[in-house]
XYZ file of C-alpha atoms in Angstrom:
596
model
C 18.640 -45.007 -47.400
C 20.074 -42.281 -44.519
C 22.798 -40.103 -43.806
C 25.714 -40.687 -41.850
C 28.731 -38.524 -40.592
C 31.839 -39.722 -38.110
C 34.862 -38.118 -36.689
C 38.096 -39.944 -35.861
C 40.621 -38.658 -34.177
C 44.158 -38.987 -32.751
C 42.670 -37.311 -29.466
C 40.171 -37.507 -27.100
C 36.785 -35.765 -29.041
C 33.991 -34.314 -27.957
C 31.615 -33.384 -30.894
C 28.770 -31.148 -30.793
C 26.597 -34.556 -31.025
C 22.765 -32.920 -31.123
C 23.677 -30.694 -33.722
C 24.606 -32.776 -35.895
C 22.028 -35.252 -35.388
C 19.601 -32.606 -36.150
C 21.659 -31.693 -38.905
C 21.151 -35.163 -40.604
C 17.540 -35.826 -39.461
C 15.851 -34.923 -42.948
C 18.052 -37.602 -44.292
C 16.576 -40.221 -41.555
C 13.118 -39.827 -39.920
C 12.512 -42.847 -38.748
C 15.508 -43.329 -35.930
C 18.891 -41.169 -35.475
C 21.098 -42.615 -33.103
C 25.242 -42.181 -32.416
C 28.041 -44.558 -30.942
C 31.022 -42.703 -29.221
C 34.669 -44.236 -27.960
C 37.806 -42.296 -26.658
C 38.734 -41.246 -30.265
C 35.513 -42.032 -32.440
C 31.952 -40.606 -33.234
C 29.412 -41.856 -35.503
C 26.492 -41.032 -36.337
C 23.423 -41.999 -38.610
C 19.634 -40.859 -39.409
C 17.505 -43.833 -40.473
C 15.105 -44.087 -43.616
C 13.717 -47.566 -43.407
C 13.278 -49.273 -46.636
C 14.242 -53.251 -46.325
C 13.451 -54.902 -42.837
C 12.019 -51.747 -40.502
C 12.469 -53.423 -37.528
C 14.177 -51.585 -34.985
C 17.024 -54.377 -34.461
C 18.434 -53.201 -37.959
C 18.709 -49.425 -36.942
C 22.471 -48.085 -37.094
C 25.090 -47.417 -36.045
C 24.954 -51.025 -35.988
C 27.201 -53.272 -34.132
C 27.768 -56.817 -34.482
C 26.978 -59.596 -32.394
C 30.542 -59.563 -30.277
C 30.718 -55.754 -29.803
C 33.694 -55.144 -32.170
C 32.643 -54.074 -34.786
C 30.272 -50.801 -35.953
C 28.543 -49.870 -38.766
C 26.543 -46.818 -40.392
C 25.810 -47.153 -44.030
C 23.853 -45.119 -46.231
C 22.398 -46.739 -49.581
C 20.664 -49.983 -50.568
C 22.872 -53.464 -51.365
C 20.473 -54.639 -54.320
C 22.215 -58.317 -54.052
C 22.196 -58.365 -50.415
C 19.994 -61.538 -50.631
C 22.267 -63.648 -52.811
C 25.181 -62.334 -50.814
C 23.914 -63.998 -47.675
C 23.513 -67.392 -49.274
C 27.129 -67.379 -49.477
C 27.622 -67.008 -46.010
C 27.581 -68.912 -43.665
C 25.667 -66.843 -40.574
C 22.679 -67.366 -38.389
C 21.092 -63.727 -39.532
C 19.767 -61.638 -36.988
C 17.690 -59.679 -38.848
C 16.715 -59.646 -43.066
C 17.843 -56.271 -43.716
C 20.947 -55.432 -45.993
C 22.688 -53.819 -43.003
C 23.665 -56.974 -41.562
C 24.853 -58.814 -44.699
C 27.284 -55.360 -45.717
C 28.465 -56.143 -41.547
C 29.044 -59.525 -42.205
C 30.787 -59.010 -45.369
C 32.958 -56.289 -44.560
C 34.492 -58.801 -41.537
C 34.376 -61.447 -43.811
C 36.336 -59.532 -47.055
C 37.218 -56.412 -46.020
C 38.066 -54.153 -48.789
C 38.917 -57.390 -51.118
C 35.376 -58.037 -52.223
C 33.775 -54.618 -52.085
C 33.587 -54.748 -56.126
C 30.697 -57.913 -55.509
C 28.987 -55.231 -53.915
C 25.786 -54.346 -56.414
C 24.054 -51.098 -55.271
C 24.418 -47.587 -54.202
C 26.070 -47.075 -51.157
C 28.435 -44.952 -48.780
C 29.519 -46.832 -45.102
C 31.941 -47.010 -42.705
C 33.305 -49.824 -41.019
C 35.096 -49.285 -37.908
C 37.125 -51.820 -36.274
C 37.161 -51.187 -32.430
C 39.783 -53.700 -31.467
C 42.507 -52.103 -34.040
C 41.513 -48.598 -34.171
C 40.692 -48.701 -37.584
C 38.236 -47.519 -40.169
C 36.911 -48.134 -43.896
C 35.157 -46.015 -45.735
C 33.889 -46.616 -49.053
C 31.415 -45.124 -51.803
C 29.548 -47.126 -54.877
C 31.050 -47.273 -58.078
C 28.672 -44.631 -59.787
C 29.194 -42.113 -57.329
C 24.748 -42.226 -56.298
C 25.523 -41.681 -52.901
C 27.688 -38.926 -51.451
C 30.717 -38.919 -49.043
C 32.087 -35.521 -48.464
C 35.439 -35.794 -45.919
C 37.476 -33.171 -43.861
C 40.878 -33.911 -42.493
C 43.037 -32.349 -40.398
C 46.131 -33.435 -38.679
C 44.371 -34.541 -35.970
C 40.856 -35.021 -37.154
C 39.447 -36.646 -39.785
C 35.597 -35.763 -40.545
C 33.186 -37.614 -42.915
C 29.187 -37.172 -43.715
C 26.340 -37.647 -46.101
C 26.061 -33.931 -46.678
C 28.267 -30.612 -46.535
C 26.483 -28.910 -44.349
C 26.506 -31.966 -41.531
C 30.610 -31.374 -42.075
C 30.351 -28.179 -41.456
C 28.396 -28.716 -38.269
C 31.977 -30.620 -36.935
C 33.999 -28.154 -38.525
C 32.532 -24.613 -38.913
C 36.218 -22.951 -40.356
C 35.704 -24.970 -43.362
C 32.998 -22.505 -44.386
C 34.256 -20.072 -47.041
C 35.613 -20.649 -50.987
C 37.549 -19.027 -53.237
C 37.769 -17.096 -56.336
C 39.172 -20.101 -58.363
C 36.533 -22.566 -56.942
C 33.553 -19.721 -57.614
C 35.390 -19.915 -61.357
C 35.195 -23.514 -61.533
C 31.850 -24.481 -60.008
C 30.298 -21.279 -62.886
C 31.889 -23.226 -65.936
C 30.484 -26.261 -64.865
C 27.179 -25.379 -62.958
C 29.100 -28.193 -60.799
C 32.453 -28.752 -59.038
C 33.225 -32.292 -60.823
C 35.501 -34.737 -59.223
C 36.724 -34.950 -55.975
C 36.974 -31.439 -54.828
C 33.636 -29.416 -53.815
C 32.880 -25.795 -53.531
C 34.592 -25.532 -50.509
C 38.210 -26.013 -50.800
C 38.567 -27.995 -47.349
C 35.956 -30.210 -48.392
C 36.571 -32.982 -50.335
C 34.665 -36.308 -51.768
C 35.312 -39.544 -51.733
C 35.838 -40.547 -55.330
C 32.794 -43.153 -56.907
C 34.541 -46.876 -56.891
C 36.828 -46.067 -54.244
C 38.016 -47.024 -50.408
C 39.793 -45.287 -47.601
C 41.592 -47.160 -44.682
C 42.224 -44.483 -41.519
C 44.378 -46.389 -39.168
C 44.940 -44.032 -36.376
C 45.725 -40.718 -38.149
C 47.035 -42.494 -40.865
C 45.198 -43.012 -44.427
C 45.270 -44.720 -47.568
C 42.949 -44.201 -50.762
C 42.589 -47.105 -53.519
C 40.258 -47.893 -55.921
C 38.074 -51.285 -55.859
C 36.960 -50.558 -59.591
C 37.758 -48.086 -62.460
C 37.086 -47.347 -65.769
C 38.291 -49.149 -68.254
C 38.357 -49.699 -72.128
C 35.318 -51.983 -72.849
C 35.501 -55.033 -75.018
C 33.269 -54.216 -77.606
C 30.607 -56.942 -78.577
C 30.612 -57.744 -82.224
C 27.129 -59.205 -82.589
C 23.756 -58.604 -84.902
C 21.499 -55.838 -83.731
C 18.362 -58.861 -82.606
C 20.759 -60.824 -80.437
C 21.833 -57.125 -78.668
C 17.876 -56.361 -78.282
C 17.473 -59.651 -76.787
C 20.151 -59.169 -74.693
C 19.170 -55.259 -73.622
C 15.889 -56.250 -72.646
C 17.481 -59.046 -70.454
C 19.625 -56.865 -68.881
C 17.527 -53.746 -68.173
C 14.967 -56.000 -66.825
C 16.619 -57.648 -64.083
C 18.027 -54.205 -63.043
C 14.211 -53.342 -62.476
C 13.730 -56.649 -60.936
C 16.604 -56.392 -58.452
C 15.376 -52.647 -57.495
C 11.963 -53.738 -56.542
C 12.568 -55.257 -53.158
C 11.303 -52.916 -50.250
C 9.330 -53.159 -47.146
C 7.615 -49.991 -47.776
C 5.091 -48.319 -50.183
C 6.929 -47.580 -53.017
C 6.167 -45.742 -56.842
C 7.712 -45.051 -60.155
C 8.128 -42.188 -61.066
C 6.217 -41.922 -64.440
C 6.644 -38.476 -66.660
C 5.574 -40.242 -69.956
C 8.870 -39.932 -71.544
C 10.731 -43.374 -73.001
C 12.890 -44.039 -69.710
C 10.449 -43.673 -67.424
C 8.001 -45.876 -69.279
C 10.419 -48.585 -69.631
C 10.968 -48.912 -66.063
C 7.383 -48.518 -65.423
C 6.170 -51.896 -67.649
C 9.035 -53.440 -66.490
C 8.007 -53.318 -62.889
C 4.404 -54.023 -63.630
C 5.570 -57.113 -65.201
C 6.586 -58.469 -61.467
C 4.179 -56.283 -59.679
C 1.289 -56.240 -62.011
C -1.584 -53.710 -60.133
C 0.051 -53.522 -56.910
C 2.746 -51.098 -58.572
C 1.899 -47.546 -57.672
C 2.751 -44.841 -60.697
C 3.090 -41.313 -59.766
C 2.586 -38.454 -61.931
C 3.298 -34.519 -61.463
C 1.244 -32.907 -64.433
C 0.725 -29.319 -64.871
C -2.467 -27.299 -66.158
C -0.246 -25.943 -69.447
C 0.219 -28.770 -72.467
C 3.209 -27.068 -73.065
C 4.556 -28.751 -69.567
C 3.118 -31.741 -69.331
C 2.775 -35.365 -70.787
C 0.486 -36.573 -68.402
C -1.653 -38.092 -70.949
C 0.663 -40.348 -72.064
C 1.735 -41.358 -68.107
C -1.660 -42.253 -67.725
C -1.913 -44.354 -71.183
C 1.075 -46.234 -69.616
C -0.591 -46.466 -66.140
C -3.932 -47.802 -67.659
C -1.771 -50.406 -70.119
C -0.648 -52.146 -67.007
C -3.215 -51.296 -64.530
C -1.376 -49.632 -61.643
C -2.426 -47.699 -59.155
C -1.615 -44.075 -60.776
C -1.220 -40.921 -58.777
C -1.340 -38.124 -60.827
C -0.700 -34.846 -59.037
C -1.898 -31.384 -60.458
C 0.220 -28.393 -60.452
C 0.147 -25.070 -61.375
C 3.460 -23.337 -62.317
C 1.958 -21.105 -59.246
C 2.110 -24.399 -56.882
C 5.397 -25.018 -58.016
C 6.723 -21.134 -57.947
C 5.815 -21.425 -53.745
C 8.218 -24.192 -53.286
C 11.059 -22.397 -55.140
C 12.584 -20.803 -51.367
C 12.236 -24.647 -49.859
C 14.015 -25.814 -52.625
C 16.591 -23.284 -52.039
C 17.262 -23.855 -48.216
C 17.123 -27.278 -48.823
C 20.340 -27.442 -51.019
C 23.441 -28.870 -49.556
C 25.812 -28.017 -52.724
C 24.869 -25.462 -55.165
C 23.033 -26.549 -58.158
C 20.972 -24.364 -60.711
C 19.354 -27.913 -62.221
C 17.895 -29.890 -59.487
C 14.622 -27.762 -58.135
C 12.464 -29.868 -60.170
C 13.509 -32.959 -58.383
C 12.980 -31.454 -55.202
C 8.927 -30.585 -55.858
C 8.280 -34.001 -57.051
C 9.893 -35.781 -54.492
C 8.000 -33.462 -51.914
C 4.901 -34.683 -53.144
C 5.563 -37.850 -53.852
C 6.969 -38.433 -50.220
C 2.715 -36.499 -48.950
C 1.279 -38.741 -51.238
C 2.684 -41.859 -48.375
C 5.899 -43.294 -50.598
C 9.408 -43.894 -49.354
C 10.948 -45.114 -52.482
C 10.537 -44.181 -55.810
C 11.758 -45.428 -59.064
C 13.602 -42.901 -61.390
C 14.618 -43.382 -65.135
C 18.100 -41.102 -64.655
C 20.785 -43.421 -66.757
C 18.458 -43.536 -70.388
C 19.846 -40.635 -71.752
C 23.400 -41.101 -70.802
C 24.453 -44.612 -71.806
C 21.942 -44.854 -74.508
C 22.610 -41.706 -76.613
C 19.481 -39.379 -75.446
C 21.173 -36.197 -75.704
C 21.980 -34.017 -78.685
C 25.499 -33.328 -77.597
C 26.783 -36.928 -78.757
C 26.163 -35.977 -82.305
C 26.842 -32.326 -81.963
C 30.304 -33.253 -81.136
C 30.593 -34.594 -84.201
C 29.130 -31.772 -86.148
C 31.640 -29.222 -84.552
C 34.746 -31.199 -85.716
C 33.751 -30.578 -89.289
C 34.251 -26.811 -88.338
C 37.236 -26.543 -86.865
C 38.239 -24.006 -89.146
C 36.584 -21.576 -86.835
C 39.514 -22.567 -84.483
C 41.086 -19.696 -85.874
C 38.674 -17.021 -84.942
C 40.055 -17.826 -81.321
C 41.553 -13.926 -81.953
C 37.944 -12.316 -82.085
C 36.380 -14.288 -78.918
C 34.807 -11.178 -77.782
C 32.934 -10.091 -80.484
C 31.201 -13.223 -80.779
C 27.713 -14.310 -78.590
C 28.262 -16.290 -75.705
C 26.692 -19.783 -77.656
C 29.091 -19.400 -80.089
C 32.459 -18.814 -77.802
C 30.872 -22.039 -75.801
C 31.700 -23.865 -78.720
C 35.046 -22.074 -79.286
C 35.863 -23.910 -75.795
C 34.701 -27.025 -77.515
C 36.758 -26.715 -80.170
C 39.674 -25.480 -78.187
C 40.035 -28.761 -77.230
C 39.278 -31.564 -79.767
C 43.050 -32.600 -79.330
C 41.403 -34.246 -76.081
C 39.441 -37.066 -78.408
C 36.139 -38.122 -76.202
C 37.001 -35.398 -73.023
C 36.273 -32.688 -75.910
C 32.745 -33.785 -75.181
C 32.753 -32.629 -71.550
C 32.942 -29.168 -72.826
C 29.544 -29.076 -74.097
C 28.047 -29.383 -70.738
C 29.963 -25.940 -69.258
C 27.772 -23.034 -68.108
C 30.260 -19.987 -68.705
C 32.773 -19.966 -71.226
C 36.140 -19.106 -69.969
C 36.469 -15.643 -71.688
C 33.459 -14.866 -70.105
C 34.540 -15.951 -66.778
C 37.590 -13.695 -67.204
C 35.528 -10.335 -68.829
C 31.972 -10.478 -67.214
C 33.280 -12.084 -63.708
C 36.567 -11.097 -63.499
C 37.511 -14.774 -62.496
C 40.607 -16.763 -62.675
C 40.286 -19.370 -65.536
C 39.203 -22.744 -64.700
C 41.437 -25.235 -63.396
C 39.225 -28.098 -63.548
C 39.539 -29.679 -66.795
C 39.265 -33.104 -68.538
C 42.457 -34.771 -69.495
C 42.773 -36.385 -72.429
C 40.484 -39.165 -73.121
C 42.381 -42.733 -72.744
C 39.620 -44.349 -74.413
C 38.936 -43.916 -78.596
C 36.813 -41.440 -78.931
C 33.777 -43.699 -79.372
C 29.949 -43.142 -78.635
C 30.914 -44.784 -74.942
C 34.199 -43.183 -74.389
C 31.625 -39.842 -74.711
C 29.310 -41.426 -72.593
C 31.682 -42.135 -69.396
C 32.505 -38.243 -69.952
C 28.957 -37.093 -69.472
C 28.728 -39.402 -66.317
C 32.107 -37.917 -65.102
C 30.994 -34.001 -65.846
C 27.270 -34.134 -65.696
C 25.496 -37.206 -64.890
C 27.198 -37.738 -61.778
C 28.267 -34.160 -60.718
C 24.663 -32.771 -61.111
C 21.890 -35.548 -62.124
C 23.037 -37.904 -59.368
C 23.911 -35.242 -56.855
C 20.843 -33.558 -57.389
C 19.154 -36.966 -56.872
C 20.245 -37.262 -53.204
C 20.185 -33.918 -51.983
C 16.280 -33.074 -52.869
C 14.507 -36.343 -52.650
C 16.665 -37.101 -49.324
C 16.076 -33.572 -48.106
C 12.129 -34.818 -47.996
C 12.733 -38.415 -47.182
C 12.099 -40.198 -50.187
C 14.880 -42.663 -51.921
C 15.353 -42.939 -55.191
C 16.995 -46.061 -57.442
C 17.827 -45.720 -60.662
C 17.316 -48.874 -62.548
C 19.534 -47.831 -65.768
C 22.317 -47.152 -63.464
C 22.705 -50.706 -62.880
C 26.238 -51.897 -63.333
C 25.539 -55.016 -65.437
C 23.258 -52.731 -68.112
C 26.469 -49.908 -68.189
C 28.976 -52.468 -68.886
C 26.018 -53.979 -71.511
C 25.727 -50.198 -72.933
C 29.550 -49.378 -73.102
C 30.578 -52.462 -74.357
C 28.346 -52.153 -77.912
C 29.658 -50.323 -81.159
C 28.931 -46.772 -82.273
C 26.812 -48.631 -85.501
C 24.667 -50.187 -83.431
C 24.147 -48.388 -80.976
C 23.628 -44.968 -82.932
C 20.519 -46.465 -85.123
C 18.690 -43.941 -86.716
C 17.157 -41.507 -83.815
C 18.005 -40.934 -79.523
C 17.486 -43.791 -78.206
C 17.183 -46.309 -80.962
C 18.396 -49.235 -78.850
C 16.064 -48.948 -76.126
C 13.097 -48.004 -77.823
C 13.583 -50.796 -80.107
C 14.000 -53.138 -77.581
C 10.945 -52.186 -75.977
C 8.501 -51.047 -78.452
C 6.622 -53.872 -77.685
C 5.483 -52.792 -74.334
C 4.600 -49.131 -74.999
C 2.190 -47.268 -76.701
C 3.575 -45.429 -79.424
C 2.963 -42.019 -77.880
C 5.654 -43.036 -75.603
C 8.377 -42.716 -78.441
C 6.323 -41.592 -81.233
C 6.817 -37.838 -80.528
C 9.636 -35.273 -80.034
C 11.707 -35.529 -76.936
C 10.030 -33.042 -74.045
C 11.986 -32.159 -71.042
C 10.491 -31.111 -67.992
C 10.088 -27.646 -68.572
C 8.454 -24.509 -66.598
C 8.875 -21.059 -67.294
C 11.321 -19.953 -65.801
C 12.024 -16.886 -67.975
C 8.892 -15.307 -67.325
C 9.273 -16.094 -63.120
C 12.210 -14.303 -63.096
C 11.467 -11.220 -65.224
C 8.134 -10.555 -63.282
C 7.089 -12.921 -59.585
C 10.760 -13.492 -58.691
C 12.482 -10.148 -60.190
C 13.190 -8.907 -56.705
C 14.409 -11.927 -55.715
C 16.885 -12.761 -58.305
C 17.905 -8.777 -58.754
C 18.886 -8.630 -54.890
C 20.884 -12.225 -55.192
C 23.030 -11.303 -58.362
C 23.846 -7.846 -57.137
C 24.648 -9.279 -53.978
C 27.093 -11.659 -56.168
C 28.657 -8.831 -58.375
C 29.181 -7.140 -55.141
C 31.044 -10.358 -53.863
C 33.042 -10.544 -56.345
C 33.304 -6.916 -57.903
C 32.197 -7.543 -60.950
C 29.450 -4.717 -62.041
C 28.770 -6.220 -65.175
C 26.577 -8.590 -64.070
C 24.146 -5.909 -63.226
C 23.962 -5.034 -66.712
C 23.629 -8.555 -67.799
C 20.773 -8.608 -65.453
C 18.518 -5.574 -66.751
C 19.688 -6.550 -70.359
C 17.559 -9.598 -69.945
C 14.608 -7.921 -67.721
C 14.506 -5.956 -70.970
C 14.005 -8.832 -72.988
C 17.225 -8.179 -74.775
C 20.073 -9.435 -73.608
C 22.194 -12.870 -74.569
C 22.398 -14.854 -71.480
C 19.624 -17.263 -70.640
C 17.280 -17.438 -68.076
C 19.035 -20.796 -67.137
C 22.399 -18.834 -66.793
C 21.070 -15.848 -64.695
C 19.304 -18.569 -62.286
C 22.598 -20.587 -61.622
C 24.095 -17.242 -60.415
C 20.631 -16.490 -58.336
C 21.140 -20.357 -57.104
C 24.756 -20.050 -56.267
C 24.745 -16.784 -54.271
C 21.270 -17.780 -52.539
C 23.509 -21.310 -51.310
C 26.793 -18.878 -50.143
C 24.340 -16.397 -48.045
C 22.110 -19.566 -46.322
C 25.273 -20.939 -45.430
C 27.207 -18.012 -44.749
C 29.797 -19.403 -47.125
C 32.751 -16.272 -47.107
C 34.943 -15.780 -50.267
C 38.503 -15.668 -50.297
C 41.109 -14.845 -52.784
């Protein structure tokens, strides 16, 4: 796991190289080095996980000098890729296998690839270079091009360390990333800055380049079979995602919060690891916050070596500013992830195992039912005329419903932040231009699915994911986001895989290795509160941040919205109000301008 960044160009270039070796250091304490030719830079920042021997630090180059590498990610298959090839291995880490392969295969085989992973692959003798990013989108690639320069990196902010003009955004991207708490796809906040899309490649042949996708999306075969044979066959396949995520030359944890995911992947890896697995625990002093009871039940089942660290929402109200500076794209959702990879990264681990992936393929959310739910009213369609009048909860769902012609992508709506009337009204904001197409798939439990991976799950829960727990060095892997246990989830009917409660599929597949607190209780999130913070210890800090943002954008209302909720009486939430504290805190830190 790192962070990379490279600059091509049709020109000689000379690169402000310390800078942005600095900026990428967080990413990679253990080594940052850079290569250089006439028309190339590239850089990387090391976090040592498989084989920490120097010899497999990057940029790496291969044995005859023409080729360089600098990758970012983990190839969970690495092992069973090298048996197919026939090489006398300089070192065991996955670095050299994705070298070998990529001169091998090129772009041709990057779909046998199983992991998470952004590289690029320069050719010195041709001039050319391939870029690529993992099918799930897990690890970022955020590009800049020019017509003479073409920028890449691990992070926004290393980009903007090559190109400093890029740094400003615009009305319609401010409306876009507030409906969404996210810019989805393969746009960003800023408008220069783009991504690299999950599952895809680009070739840059001397100015020149070409985007294609090694895998996509498409309409699952569904498996007609009896509910025991697709237990059997769940437990099979979650468990050798654990299995293939437990290779590391490092200390290494779960991350254990008590809920059913975590758990899972917990007794899963004790199976192989038995008491040598380390468990790691954030609990908090309030029962209202905490199921650290039932993390240690689970701990003390299998014997591991649990770490159970004890907050106070005090502890975790100090780390709120770190947080803050330490996000590369704006995000009112990922703080939490940030304070327990901080101290799970004190505590002595590199890698940590994280149960993101349960709720999405296996029905953990409300929203998949919901959906359902709101298409029985679509008679309210036709209140459409008196928007205004009604609270903001309710004209969410007037978005919703808006769009039901869309099958499955009427799902997506669900997740938005700001309705568009209110974008228009309270923000004075364009309306939002990003929005789901129609769904290709039926709308099916799975069609719904791939839409909260495209509009949630990967914008937010897997970009969140990388920016904290990289920003303190710690990797995570996320077992349930194994490609074999996706196409398992997506490819099972709506009446199985419904049951009767979240979850059913996995819980009944693994009931047998959990104690029945683990699923024998009402769903908790991780929860803090957050509405009291900001109404009394960080008032001043969220009052000066959203009238710094009305200001921005001329739109007063937002002050009112503000002391309205102070007061205890207005109708946005606290979770709303923060993602507008979050967002403006990101644009002054990074001196982010806006433009019309």
């Amino acid at each position: 796991m790192c962070g990379i960044a490279g600059q091509l160009s049709t020109s000689n270039i000379q690169p402000n190289t310390k800078s942005v070796l600095a900026a990428l250091a967080h990413r990679g304490p253990d080594a940052q080095a850079f290569w250089s030719a006439e028309n190339i830079c590239l850089w990387h920042a090391r976090l040592s996980i498989i084989d920490t021997d120097a010899r497999a630090n990057q940029p790496y180059t291969d044995v005859t000098g023409r080729y360089v590498l600098v990758f970012n990610g983990e190839i969970y298959n690495y092992q069973a890729l090298k048996a197919s090839l026939s090489f006398e291995w300089q070192t065991s880490s996955d670095t050299e296998l994705l070298m070998e392969w990529l001169k091998a295969y090129g772009h041709s085989s990057l779909d046998e690839l199983e992991g998470m992973f952004a590289f690029a692959f320069y050719d010195t003798q041709h001039n050319t270079c391939l870029l690529a990013r993992d099918r799930f989108g897990k690890k970022p690639l955020y590009l800049h091009k020019t017509d003479e320069v073409f920028s890449f990196a691990s992070e926004v902010r290393v980009l903007l360390k090559m190109q400093p003009e890029a740094a400003y955004t615009t009305r319609q991207q401010l409306s876009n990333w507030l409906y969404w708490q996210t810019i989805p796809g393969q746009e960003s906040l800023l408008p220069e800055i783009t991504q690299l899309a999950p599952g895809t490649y680009l070739e840059w042949n001397g100015g020149e380049w070409v985007q294609h996708s090694f895998c996509s999306w498409q309409t699952p075969t569904l498996v007609q079979t009896n509910e025991d044979t697709v237990l059997s066959n769940l437990k099979k396949t979650v468990s050798a995602a654990v299995q293939k995520r437990l290779v590391a030359d490092v200390p290494f944890a779960t991350f254990l919060s008590g809920g059913v995911d975590s758990s899972i992947i917990t007794a899963l890896a004790a199976q192989q690891l038995g008491a040598s697995l380390n468990t790691f625990t954030v609990s908090f002093d309030e029962a209202a916050f905490s199921e650290h009871h039932i993390a240690a039940e689970v701990a003390k089942r299998y014997g591991t070596q649990h770490h159970e660290i004890r907050l106070t929402p005090q502890d975790f109200l100090k780390e709120i500013e770190a947080g803050l500076a330490a996000t590369d794209h704006p995000s009112g959702d990922g703080l939490n992830t940030y304070v327990v990879s901080k101290h799970t990264q004190a505590a002595g681990f590199k890698m940590a195992l994280s149960g993101i992936g349960g709720d999405e393929w296996f029905l953990g959310y409300h929203y998949f039912t919901a959906l359902d739910a709101l298409k029985k009213k679509q008679v309210l369609r036709h209140l459409s005329s008196f928007t205004g009048l009604l609270p903001l909860r309710y004209r969410k769902a007037m978005d919703v419903l808006a769009n039901l012609d869309k099958g499955a992508a009427a799902y997506a709506y669900q997740r938005i932040l700001f309705d568009s009337y209110t974008l228009q009204k309270a923000f004075g904001l364009p309306l939002p231009t990003l929005q789901p197409s129609a769904a290709v798939w039926p709308d099916t439990m799975s069609a719904r699915s791939v839409e909260e991976w495209r509009y949630y799950t990967q914008p937010v829960l897997l970009r969140d994911t990388d920016q904290y727990s990289m920003a303190v060095g710690l990797e995570l892997r996320a077992p349930f986001m194994d490609q074999d246990v996706v196409n398992f989830a997506l490819s099972l009917p709506d009446d199985i895989k419904r049951g009767t409660r979240s979850k059913y599929l996995l819980i009944e597949a693994f009931k047998d290795l959990l104690p029945t607190s683990v699923y024998e209780r009402k769903k908790q999130g991780f929860t803090l509160p957050w509405e009291q913070w900001m109404r009394h210890e960080l008032k001043e800090f969220c009052q000066t941040r959203i009238a710094a943002f009305a200001q921005r954008i001329d739109a007063p209302q937002l002050n009112t919205e503000w002391a309205q909720f102070v007061m205890g009486r207005g109708q946005w939430s606290w979770s709303r109000l923060w993602s507008i504290v979050a967002l403006e805190d990101y644009l002054i830190r990074n001196e982010i301008t806006v433009r019309a």
